[in-house]
Coordinates of C-alpha atoms in Angstrom, one line a residue:
Chain Q
X1 CA -36.5 5.1 -7.8
X2 CA -33.5 3.5 -9.4
X3 CA -30.3 2.9 -7.5
X4 CA -28.1 3.6 -10.5
X5 CA -29.0 5.5 -13.6
X6 CA -26.7 5.8 -16.7
X7 CA -27.9 8.3 -19.2
X8 CA -26.2 8.4 -22.6
X9 CA -22.8 7.5 -21.1
X10 CA -19.6 7.1 -23.0
X11 CA -16.6 5.5 -21.4
X12 CA -13.0 5.0 -22.4
X13 CA -9.4 6.1 -21.6
X14 CA -8.0 9.5 -22.5
X15 CA -9.9 10.6 -25.5
X16 CA -10.5 7.1 -26.9
X17 CA -14.1 6.1 -26.6
X18 CA -14.5 2.4 -25.9
X19 CA -18.3 2.3 -25.3
X20 CA -20.9 4.9 -26.0
X21 CA -24.7 5.3 -25.9
X22 CA -25.0 3.5 -22.6
X23 CA -28.4 3.8 -21.1
X24 CA -29.7 1.7 -18.3
X25 CA -31.2 1.7 -14.9
X26 CA -30.5 -0.6 -12.0
X27 CA -33.2 -1.2 -9.3
X28 CA -32.8 -2.5 -5.8
X29 CA -32.5 -6.3 -5.8
X30 CA -31.6 -6.6 -9.4
X31 CA -29.0 -9.2 -10.5
X32 CA -27.4 -7.8 -13.5
X33 CA -24.8 -9.5 -15.6
X34 CA -22.5 -7.6 -17.9
X35 CA -21.5 -9.8 -20.8
X36 CA -19.3 -9.1 -23.8
X37 CA -16.1 -10.0 -25.6
X38 CA -12.7 -9.4 -24.2
X39 CA -11.6 -5.8 -24.7
X40 CA -15.2 -4.6 -25.2
X41 CA -14.9 -2.2 -22.3
X42 CA -16.8 -4.1 -19.6
X43 CA -14.2 -3.3 -16.9
X44 CA -13.9 0.3 -18.1
X45 CA -17.7 0.7 -17.8
X46 CA -17.6 -0.8 -14.3
X47 CA -14.7 1.4 -13.2
X48 CA -16.7 4.4 -14.5
X49 CA -19.7 3.4 -12.5
X50 CA -17.6 3.1 -9.4
X51 CA -16.2 6.5 -9.9
X52 CA -12.6 5.3 -10.5
X53 CA -12.6 7.2 -13.7
X54 CA -14.8 9.9 -15.2
X55 CA -17.3 9.2 -18.0
X56 CA -16.3 10.8 -21.2
X57 CA -19.9 11.8 -21.9
X58 CA -23.3 11.6 -20.2
X59 CA -24.3 11.2 -16.6
X60 CA -24.2 8.5 -14.0
X61 CA -26.6 9.1 -11.0
X62 CA -27.0 7.2 -7.8
X63 CA -30.4 7.2 -6.2
X64 CA -32.7 5.4 -3.8
X65 CA -30.5 6.4 -0.8
X66 CA -27.4 4.8 -2.3
X67 CA -24.1 6.7 -1.7
X68 CA -20.9 6.3 -3.6
X69 CA -19.1 4.8 -0.5
X70 CA -21.8 2.2 0.0
X71 CA -21.0 0.1 -3.1
X72 CA -19.1 -3.1 -2.4
X73 CA -16.5 -3.8 -5.0
X74 CA -14.8 -7.1 -5.9
X75 CA -11.9 -6.2 -8.3
X76 CA -9.9 -8.6 -10.2
X77 CA -6.9 -9.8 -8.2
X78 CA -3.6 -8.1 -8.8
X79 CA -0.2 -9.7 -8.9
X80 CA 0.8 -7.7 -5.9
X81 CA -1.9 -9.4 -3.7
X82 CA -0.7 -12.9 -4.5
X83 CA 2.3 -12.5 -2.1
X84 CA 0.8 -10.1 0.4
X85 CA 1.3 -10.9 4.0
X86 CA -2.1 -10.2 5.5
X87 CA -4.5 -12.1 7.6
X88 CA -8.0 -12.8 6.4
X89 CA -9.6 -10.7 9.1
X90 CA -7.4 -7.7 8.3
X91 CA -8.5 -7.8 4.7
X92 CA -12.2 -8.2 5.5
X93 CA -12.1 -5.4 8.0
X94 CA -10.6 -3.0 5.4
X95 CA -14.0 -3.2 3.8
X96 CA -15.2 -0.7 6.4
X97 CA -12.6 1.9 5.5
X98 CA -15.0 3.8 3.2
X99 CA -17.5 4.4 6.0
X100 CA -15.3 4.9 9.0
X101 CA -14.0 8.3 8.0
X102 CA -10.9 9.4 9.9
X103 CA -11.5 7.1 12.8
X104 CA -8.2 5.3 13.2
X105 CA -9.5 2.0 14.5
X106 CA -12.4 -0.5 14.0
X107 CA -15.4 -0.6 16.4
X108 CA -16.5 -3.8 18.1
X109 CA -19.6 -3.8 16.0
X110 CA -17.5 -3.7 12.8
X111 CA -15.5 -6.6 14.0
X112 CA -18.6 -8.6 14.6
X113 CA -20.0 -7.7 11.2
X114 CA -16.7 -8.8 9.6
X115 CA -17.0 -12.2 11.3
X116 CA -20.6 -12.4 10.1
X117 CA -19.5 -11.6 6.6
X118 CA -17.0 -14.4 6.7
X119 CA -19.7 -16.7 7.9
X120 CA -21.9 -15.7 4.9
X121 CA -19.2 -16.8 2.5
X122 CA -18.2 -19.9 4.5
X123 CA -14.8 -18.7 5.5
X124 CA -15.3 -18.0 9.2
X125 CA -12.9 -20.8 10.2
X126 CA -10.1 -19.0 8.3
X127 CA -10.2 -15.6 9.9
X128 CA -6.7 -15.9 11.4
X129 CA -5.2 -17.5 8.3
X130 CA -2.8 -15.9 6.0
X131 CA -4.4 -14.7 2.8
X132 CA -1.6 -15.7 0.5
X133 CA -1.7 -19.3 1.7
X134 CA -5.4 -19.8 0.7
X135 CA -6.6 -21.3 -2.5
X136 CA -7.8 -19.1 -5.3
X137 CA -11.5 -19.8 -4.5
X138 CA -11.0 -19.1 -0.9
X139 CA -9.2 -15.8 -1.7
X140 CA -12.1 -14.7 -3.8
X141 CA -14.5 -15.5 -1.0
X142 CA -12.5 -13.4 1.4
X143 CA -12.7 -10.5 -1.1
X144 CA -16.4 -11.1 -1.4
X145 CA -16.7 -10.9 2.4
X146 CA -14.8 -7.6 2.3
X147 CA -17.2 -6.2 -0.3
X148 CA -20.0 -7.3 1.9
X149 CA -18.6 -5.3 4.7
X150 CA -18.5 -2.2 2.5
X151 CA -22.2 -2.4 1.5
X152 CA -25.7 -3.5 2.4
X153 CA -27.1 -2.4 -0.9
X154 CA -25.1 -3.0 -4.0
X155 CA -22.1 -5.1 -5.0
X156 CA -20.1 -4.7 -8.2
X157 CA -18.1 -7.8 -9.1
X158 CA -15.5 -8.0 -11.8
X159 CA -15.2 -11.6 -13.0
X160 CA -15.5 -13.1 -9.6
X161 CA -14.8 -16.6 -10.9
X162 CA -11.8 -16.0 -13.2
X163 CA -9.2 -18.6 -12.6
X164 CA -11.4 -20.8 -10.4
X165 CA -12.1 -24.5 -11.2
X166 CA -15.7 -25.4 -12.1
X167 CA -16.7 -26.5 -8.6
X168 CA -15.3 -23.4 -6.9
X169 CA -17.0 -21.2 -9.6
X170 CA -20.4 -22.9 -9.0
X171 CA -20.0 -22.4 -5.2
X172 CA -19.1 -18.7 -5.8
X173 CA -22.1 -18.1 -8.0
X174 CA -24.4 -19.8 -5.5
X175 CA -23.1 -17.6 -2.7
X176 CA -23.5 -14.5 -4.7
X177 CA -27.1 -15.5 -5.6
X178 CA -27.9 -16.2 -2.0
X179 CA -26.7 -12.7 -0.9
X180 CA -28.9 -11.3 -3.7
X181 CA -32.0 -13.2 -2.6
X182 CA -31.6 -13.3 1.1
X183 CA -30.5 -9.7 1.7
X184 CA -31.7 -8.0 -1.4
X185 CA -28.3 -6.8 -2.3
X186 CA -28.1 -5.6 -5.9
X187 CA -25.6 -7.4 -8.0
X188 CA -23.7 -6.0 -10.9
X189 CA -21.4 -8.5 -12.3
X190 CA -19.0 -9.0 -15.2
X191 CA -18.9 -12.6 -16.3
X192 CA -17.9 -14.7 -19.3
X193 CA -20.0 -17.7 -18.2
X194 CA -23.3 -17.1 -20.0
X195 CA -24.9 -20.4 -19.2
X196 CA -24.4 -20.0 -15.4
X197 CA -25.3 -16.4 -15.3
X198 CA -28.5 -16.9 -17.2
X199 CA -29.6 -19.1 -14.4
X200 CA -29.2 -16.4 -11.8
X201 CA -29.3 -13.0 -13.4
X202 CA -32.5 -11.0 -13.7
X203 CA -31.0 -8.9 -16.5
X204 CA -28.1 -9.3 -18.9
X205 CA -26.4 -6.3 -20.2
X206 CA -24.8 -7.1 -23.5
X207 CA -21.7 -4.9 -24.1
X208 CA -20.5 -4.4 -27.7
X209 CA -20.7 -2.1 -30.7
X210 CA -22.6 0.0 -31.3
X211 CA -24.5 0.4 -28.1
X212 CA -25.8 -1.3 -25.0
X213 CA -29.1 -3.0 -24.5
X214 CA -30.5 -4.4 -21.3
X215 CA -32.3 -7.7 -21.9
X216 CA -34.4 -9.2 -19.2
X217 CA -34.0 -12.9 -18.7
X218 CA -36.7 -15.4 -18.0
X219 CA -39.9 -14.2 -19.6
X220 CA -41.5 -10.8 -19.8
X221 CA -39.5 -7.8 -21.0
Chain I
X30 CA 34.1 -9.5 28.2
X31 CA 34.5 -7.2 31.2
X32 CA 36.9 -5.1 29.3
X33 CA 34.4 -4.6 26.5
X34 CA 31.7 -3.6 29.0
X35 CA 34.1 -1.1 30.6
X36 CA 34.9 0.3 27.3
X37 CA 31.2 0.6 26.5
X38 CA 30.4 2.4 29.7
X39 CA 33.2 4.7 29.1
X40 CA 31.9 5.5 25.7
X41 CA 28.4 6.2 27.0
X42 CA 29.7 9.0 29.2
X43 CA 30.1 10.9 25.9
X44 CA 26.9 12.7 24.9
X45 CA 27.6 12.2 21.2
X46 CA 27.4 8.4 21.7
X47 CA 24.1 8.7 23.4
X48 CA 22.8 11.0 20.7
X49 CA 23.9 8.6 18.1
X50 CA 22.1 5.7 19.7
X51 CA 18.9 7.6 20.3
X52 CA 18.7 9.0 16.8
X53 CA 19.8 5.7 15.3
X54 CA 17.0 3.8 17.0
X55 CA 14.4 6.4 16.0
X56 CA 15.5 6.4 12.3
X57 CA 15.6 2.6 12.2
X58 CA 12.1 2.5 13.7
X59 CA 10.6 5.0 11.2
X60 CA 12.2 3.6 8.1
X61 CA 11.1 0.1 8.9
X62 CA 7.5 1.3 9.4
X63 CA 7.4 2.8 6.0
X64 CA 9.5 0.1 4.5
X65 CA 6.7 -2.4 4.7
X66 CA 4.3 -0.3 2.6
X67 CA 7.1 0.6 0.2
X68 CA 8.1 -3.0 -0.4
X69 CA 4.6 -4.3 -0.8
X70 CA 3.6 -1.5 -3.1
X71 CA 6.7 -2.0 -5.2
X72 CA 7.8 1.5 -4.4
X73 CA 11.3 0.5 -3.2
X74 CA 13.0 2.2 -6.1
X75 CA 11.4 5.5 -5.2
X76 CA 13.2 5.3 -1.9
X77 CA 16.4 4.6 -3.7
X78 CA 15.9 7.5 -6.1
X79 CA 15.1 9.9 -3.4
X80 CA 18.2 9.1 -1.4
X81 CA 20.3 10.2 -4.4
X82 CA 18.2 13.4 -4.6
X83 CA 19.0 14.0 -1.0
X84 CA 22.7 13.6 -1.8
X85 CA 22.4 16.3 -4.5
X86 CA 20.5 18.6 -2.1
X87 CA 23.2 18.0 0.5
X88 CA 25.8 19.1 -2.1
X89 CA 23.9 22.3 -2.8
X90 CA 23.7 23.0 0.9
X91 CA 27.5 22.4 1.2
X92 CA 28.1 24.9 -1.7
X93 CA 26.2 27.6 0.1
X94 CA 28.1 26.6 3.3
X95 CA 24.9 26.3 5.3
X96 CA 25.4 25.4 8.9
X97 CA 22.2 23.5 9.2
X98 CA 21.5 21.9 5.9
X99 CA 18.6 19.7 7.0
X100 CA 15.7 22.1 6.2
X101 CA 16.9 22.7 2.7
X102 CA 17.5 19.0 2.0
X103 CA 14.1 18.2 3.4
X104 CA 12.3 20.6 1.1
X105 CA 14.1 19.5 -2.0
X106 CA 13.6 15.8 -1.3
X107 CA 9.9 16.2 -0.4
X108 CA 9.4 18.2 -3.6
X109 CA 11.1 15.4 -5.7
X110 CA 9.1 12.7 -3.9
X111 CA 5.8 14.4 -4.9
X112 CA 7.1 14.9 -8.5
X113 CA 8.2 11.3 -8.9
X114 CA 4.9 9.9 -7.7
X115 CA 3.1 12.2 -10.1
X116 CA 5.2 11.1 -13.1
X117 CA 4.3 7.5 -12.2
X118 CA 0.7 8.1 -13.0
X119 CA 0.2 8.2 -16.7
X120 CA 2.7 10.7 -17.9
X121 CA 4.9 10.4 -20.9
X122 CA 8.0 9.3 -19.0
X123 CA 7.3 6.0 -17.3
X124 CA 7.7 5.8 -13.5
X125 CA 10.9 3.6 -13.3
X126 CA 12.6 5.6 -16.1
X127 CA 11.8 8.9 -14.3
X128 CA 13.2 7.6 -11.1
X129 CA 16.4 6.4 -12.8
X130 CA 16.7 9.8 -14.5
X131 CA 16.2 11.9 -11.4
X132 CA 18.4 9.7 -9.2
X133 CA 21.4 9.5 -11.4
X134 CA 21.0 13.2 -12.4
X135 CA 21.0 14.3 -8.8
X136 CA 24.0 12.1 -8.0
X137 CA 26.0 13.6 -10.9
X138 CA 25.1 17.2 -10.3
X139 CA 25.7 16.8 -6.6
X140 CA 29.2 15.4 -7.1
X141 CA 30.0 18.1 -9.7
X142 CA 28.9 20.9 -7.4
X143 CA 30.9 19.5 -4.5
X144 CA 34.0 19.3 -6.7
X145 CA 33.7 22.7 -8.4
X146 CA 32.7 24.8 -5.5
X147 CA 34.0 23.0 -2.5
X148 CA 36.1 25.0 -0.1
X149 CA 37.2 21.9 1.8
X150 CA 40.6 20.4 1.3
X151 CA 39.3 16.9 1.3
X152 CA 36.5 16.7 -1.3
X153 CA 36.5 12.9 -1.7
X154 CA 36.3 12.5 2.1
X155 CA 33.3 14.8 2.1
X156 CA 31.6 12.9 -0.7
X157 CA 32.3 9.6 1.0
X158 CA 30.8 10.8 4.2
X159 CA 27.6 12.0 2.5
X160 CA 27.3 8.7 0.5
X161 CA 28.2 6.3 3.3
X162 CA 27.5 8.4 6.3
X163 CA 30.8 7.2 7.9
X164 CA 30.8 9.4 10.9
X165 CA 28.0 11.9 10.6
X166 CA 25.9 10.1 13.2
X167 CA 28.6 10.7 15.8
X168 CA 28.8 14.4 15.0
X169 CA 25.2 15.4 15.5
X170 CA 24.5 18.7 17.2
X171 CA 21.9 19.0 19.8
X172 CA 19.6 20.8 17.4
X173 CA 19.9 18.0 14.9
X174 CA 19.1 15.5 17.6
X175 CA 15.9 17.4 18.6
X176 CA 14.9 17.9 15.0
X177 CA 15.3 14.1 14.3
X178 CA 13.3 13.3 17.4
X179 CA 10.5 15.6 16.5
X180 CA 10.3 14.4 12.9
X181 CA 10.4 10.7 13.9
X182 CA 7.7 11.3 16.4
X183 CA 5.6 12.9 13.6
X184 CA 6.1 10.0 11.3
X185 CA 5.2 7.5 14.0
X186 CA 2.0 9.4 15.0
X187 CA 0.9 9.8 11.3
X188 CA 1.6 6.1 10.7
X189 CA -0.3 4.9 13.8
X190 CA -3.2 7.2 13.1
X191 CA -3.5 6.1 9.5
X192 CA -2.4 2.5 9.9
X193 CA -5.7 0.9 8.7
X194 CA -6.0 3.4 5.8
X195 CA -2.4 2.7 4.7
X196 CA -3.2 -1.0 4.8
X197 CA -6.3 -0.6 2.7
X198 CA -4.5 1.5 0.1
X199 CA -1.5 -0.8 0.1
X200 CA -3.5 -4.0 -0.3
X201 CA -6.0 -2.9 -2.9
X202 CA -5.9 0.5 -4.5
X203 CA -8.9 0.1 -6.6
X204 CA -11.1 -1.2 -3.8
X205 CA -10.0 1.6 -1.6
X206 CA -10.7 4.1 -4.2
X207 CA -14.1 2.6 -5.0
X208 CA -15.1 2.9 -1.3
X209 CA -14.2 6.6 -1.3
X210 CA -10.7 6.6 0.2
X211 CA -8.7 9.4 -1.3
X212 CA -5.9 7.2 -2.6
X213 CA -3.9 10.0 -4.2
X214 CA -3.8 11.8 -1.0
X215 CA -2.4 8.8 0.8
X216 CA 0.2 8.3 -1.9
X217 CA 1.2 11.9 -1.5
X218 CA 1.4 11.4 2.2
X219 CA 3.5 8.3 1.9
X220 CA 5.8 10.0 -0.5
X221 CA 6.3 12.9 2.0
X222 CA 6.9 10.5 4.8
X223 CA 9.5 8.6 2.8
X224 CA 11.3 11.8 1.9
X225 CA 11.4 12.8 5.6
X226 CA 12.7 9.4 6.6
X227 CA 15.4 9.5 4.0
X228 CA 16.7 12.9 5.0
X229 CA 16.8 11.6 8.6
X230 CA 18.5 8.4 7.7
X231 CA 21.2 10.1 5.7
X232 CA 22.8 10.9 9.0
X233 CA 22.9 7.3 10.1
X234 CA 23.9 5.4 7.0
X235 CA 24.6 7.9 4.3
X236 CA 22.5 8.3 1.2
X237 CA 23.7 5.2 -0.7
X238 CA 22.7 2.8 2.0
X239 CA 19.3 4.2 3.0
X240 CA 17.4 1.8 0.8
X241 CA 18.8 -1.1 2.9
X242 CA 17.4 0.4 6.0
X243 CA 14.0 0.7 4.4
X244 CA 13.9 -2.6 2.5
X245 CA 15.7 -5.2 4.6
X246 CA 13.6 -5.2 7.8
X247 CA 10.4 -5.5 5.8
X248 CA 11.7 -8.3 3.6
X249 CA 13.0 -10.2 6.6
X250 CA 9.7 -9.8 8.5
X251 CA 7.8 -11.0 5.4
X252 CA 9.7 -14.3 5.4
X253 CA 8.2 -15.3 8.8
X254 CA 5.1 -13.3 9.5
X255 CA 1.7 -13.9 8.2
X256 CA -0.3 -10.8 8.9
X257 CA 0.3 -7.1 8.0
X258 CA 0.3 -6.2 11.7
X259 CA 2.8 -8.8 12.7
X260 CA 5.0 -7.9 9.7
X261 CA 5.0 -4.2 10.8
X262 CA 5.8 -5.0 14.4
X263 CA 8.5 -7.6 13.4
X264 CA 10.1 -5.3 10.9
X265 CA 10.4 -2.5 13.4
X266 CA 11.9 -4.8 16.0
X267 CA 14.4 -6.2 13.6
X268 CA 15.3 -2.7 12.4
X269 CA 15.8 -1.3 15.8
X270 CA 17.8 -4.3 17.1
X271 CA 20.0 -4.2 14.0
X272 CA 20.6 -0.5 14.4
X273 CA 21.6 -0.8 18.1
X274 CA 23.8 -3.8 17.3
X275 CA 25.4 -2.0 14.4
X276 CA 26.1 1.2 16.3
X277 CA 27.6 -0.7 19.2
X278 CA 29.8 -2.9 17.0
X279 CA 31.0 0.0 15.0
X280 CA 31.9 2.0 18.1
X281 CA 33.8 -1.0 19.6
X282 CA 35.4 -2.2 16.4
X283 CA 35.9 1.1 14.7
X284 CA 34.0 0.1 11.6
X285 CA 31.8 2.5 9.6
X286 CA 28.4 2.8 11.2
X287 CA 26.1 2.6 8.1
X288 CA 27.9 -0.3 6.5
X289 CA 28.0 -2.3 9.8
X290 CA 24.2 -1.9 10.3
X291 CA 23.5 -3.0 6.7
X292 CA 25.8 -6.0 7.1
X293 CA 23.9 -7.1 10.2
X294 CA 20.6 -6.5 8.3
X295 CA 21.8 -8.8 5.6
X296 CA 22.8 -11.6 8.1
X297 CA 19.4 -11.2 9.8
X298 CA 17.6 -11.4 6.4
X299 CA 19.2 -14.8 5.5
X300 CA 18.5 -16.0 9.0
X301 CA 14.8 -15.2 8.6
X302 CA 14.9 -16.6 5.1
X303 CA 16.1 -19.9 6.5
X304 CA 13.5 -19.9 9.3
X305 CA 10.8 -19.1 6.8
X306 CA 11.8 -22.0 4.5
X307 CA 11.9 -24.5 7.4
X308 CA 8.5 -23.4 8.7
X309 CA 6.9 -23.9 5.2
X310 CA 8.6 -27.3 5.1

């Protein structure tokens, strides 16, 4: 049973279709890279998968016990966040908001998991630090830890290395790959960096006109 | 010094001074709580726009010669808050333009109504009071005091209960939405809370100066604090201290309450700005 199934989906804004005829399935443990030119609708597709906007056509199903609030998301950073006074721990803990319903506080277990998530991304020493004083790479790691708190199953990453230097990017890719291998977390990622992604991804989803094909990397189709 | 103290004690025998201090502190506390979210979400202008709407509503209430205008003003302001937030999301008139339109419109209509229909001999005095709140905090009735207390309490309870949700929505809307938080609902809630705070704060500082009450404490706190929690706490402490200081100074020196509070806020802001710059090195 697939975790995510897109059937004949079309995405876009308003009545303008950006991408159509999207057909693919994502299975547990897959590492899928969405590649395509700027403006080809990668982010729109991703937002539609996450339920931030409705598909213009077709259907998107979640399966294999995956619920909509169990997808970890790493969005692109906004201008607003650059100057946001928040501690690293506060941000990582907010990853639990989707699952804690109307409970107004975090449990001890959640706090422990947040620390663990920070450990996974190598940021545990920074939990009391101020987010806006971290480097770009460190900020991305914090947001990755937050996504990790929100999910045990699937992570959706929107250009996780944009604006990072080569070393920080390589570190980031390695961390994501380790999460994928070690915990079997499904990865769905937008990236420009085809060389690096080919090394890690099990599938590459090429986005562009007129439709989408999933290509399996490394051997058999 | 002893004379000042005696004067103070004398003033505190009057119930209206005590009311003013209680309501002032509550208003300052509530507005600073919401101010943090408003500033961080770049919603400051909505607060400003709504305060002008509240002025317009006040004028309407004055025309109908209502004895207790607070409920009417509250309804109109809340309705406008919801409307403004709606227009911000993908309608034909962009958010900032819509706010400018509504706020100036309300101001003009309000002044017009007050001029045309006013039964009072001193129209410009009335207008001035509504805009700058010169003495209205000292003329609160017991009902108004209770109403203010209950509304403030509601705001604080809602804020504390939803604190983490508000943080999540403020910091990252799309992440919050993706994990299933009903972002629109919280925006709506924030808008309603702002509207309530503004109507309350009109008594203290008048409708033109409300934004200062909302924005300054948050901005001051953001200069020196490094987590959302500490910013929230610091902002409310700053706001309450400034409000108390402002009210006391204005009673002793006979200055207008609202303007005095805001002047103290400005001084505190630059103080914190300096401290923040020194800390950063």
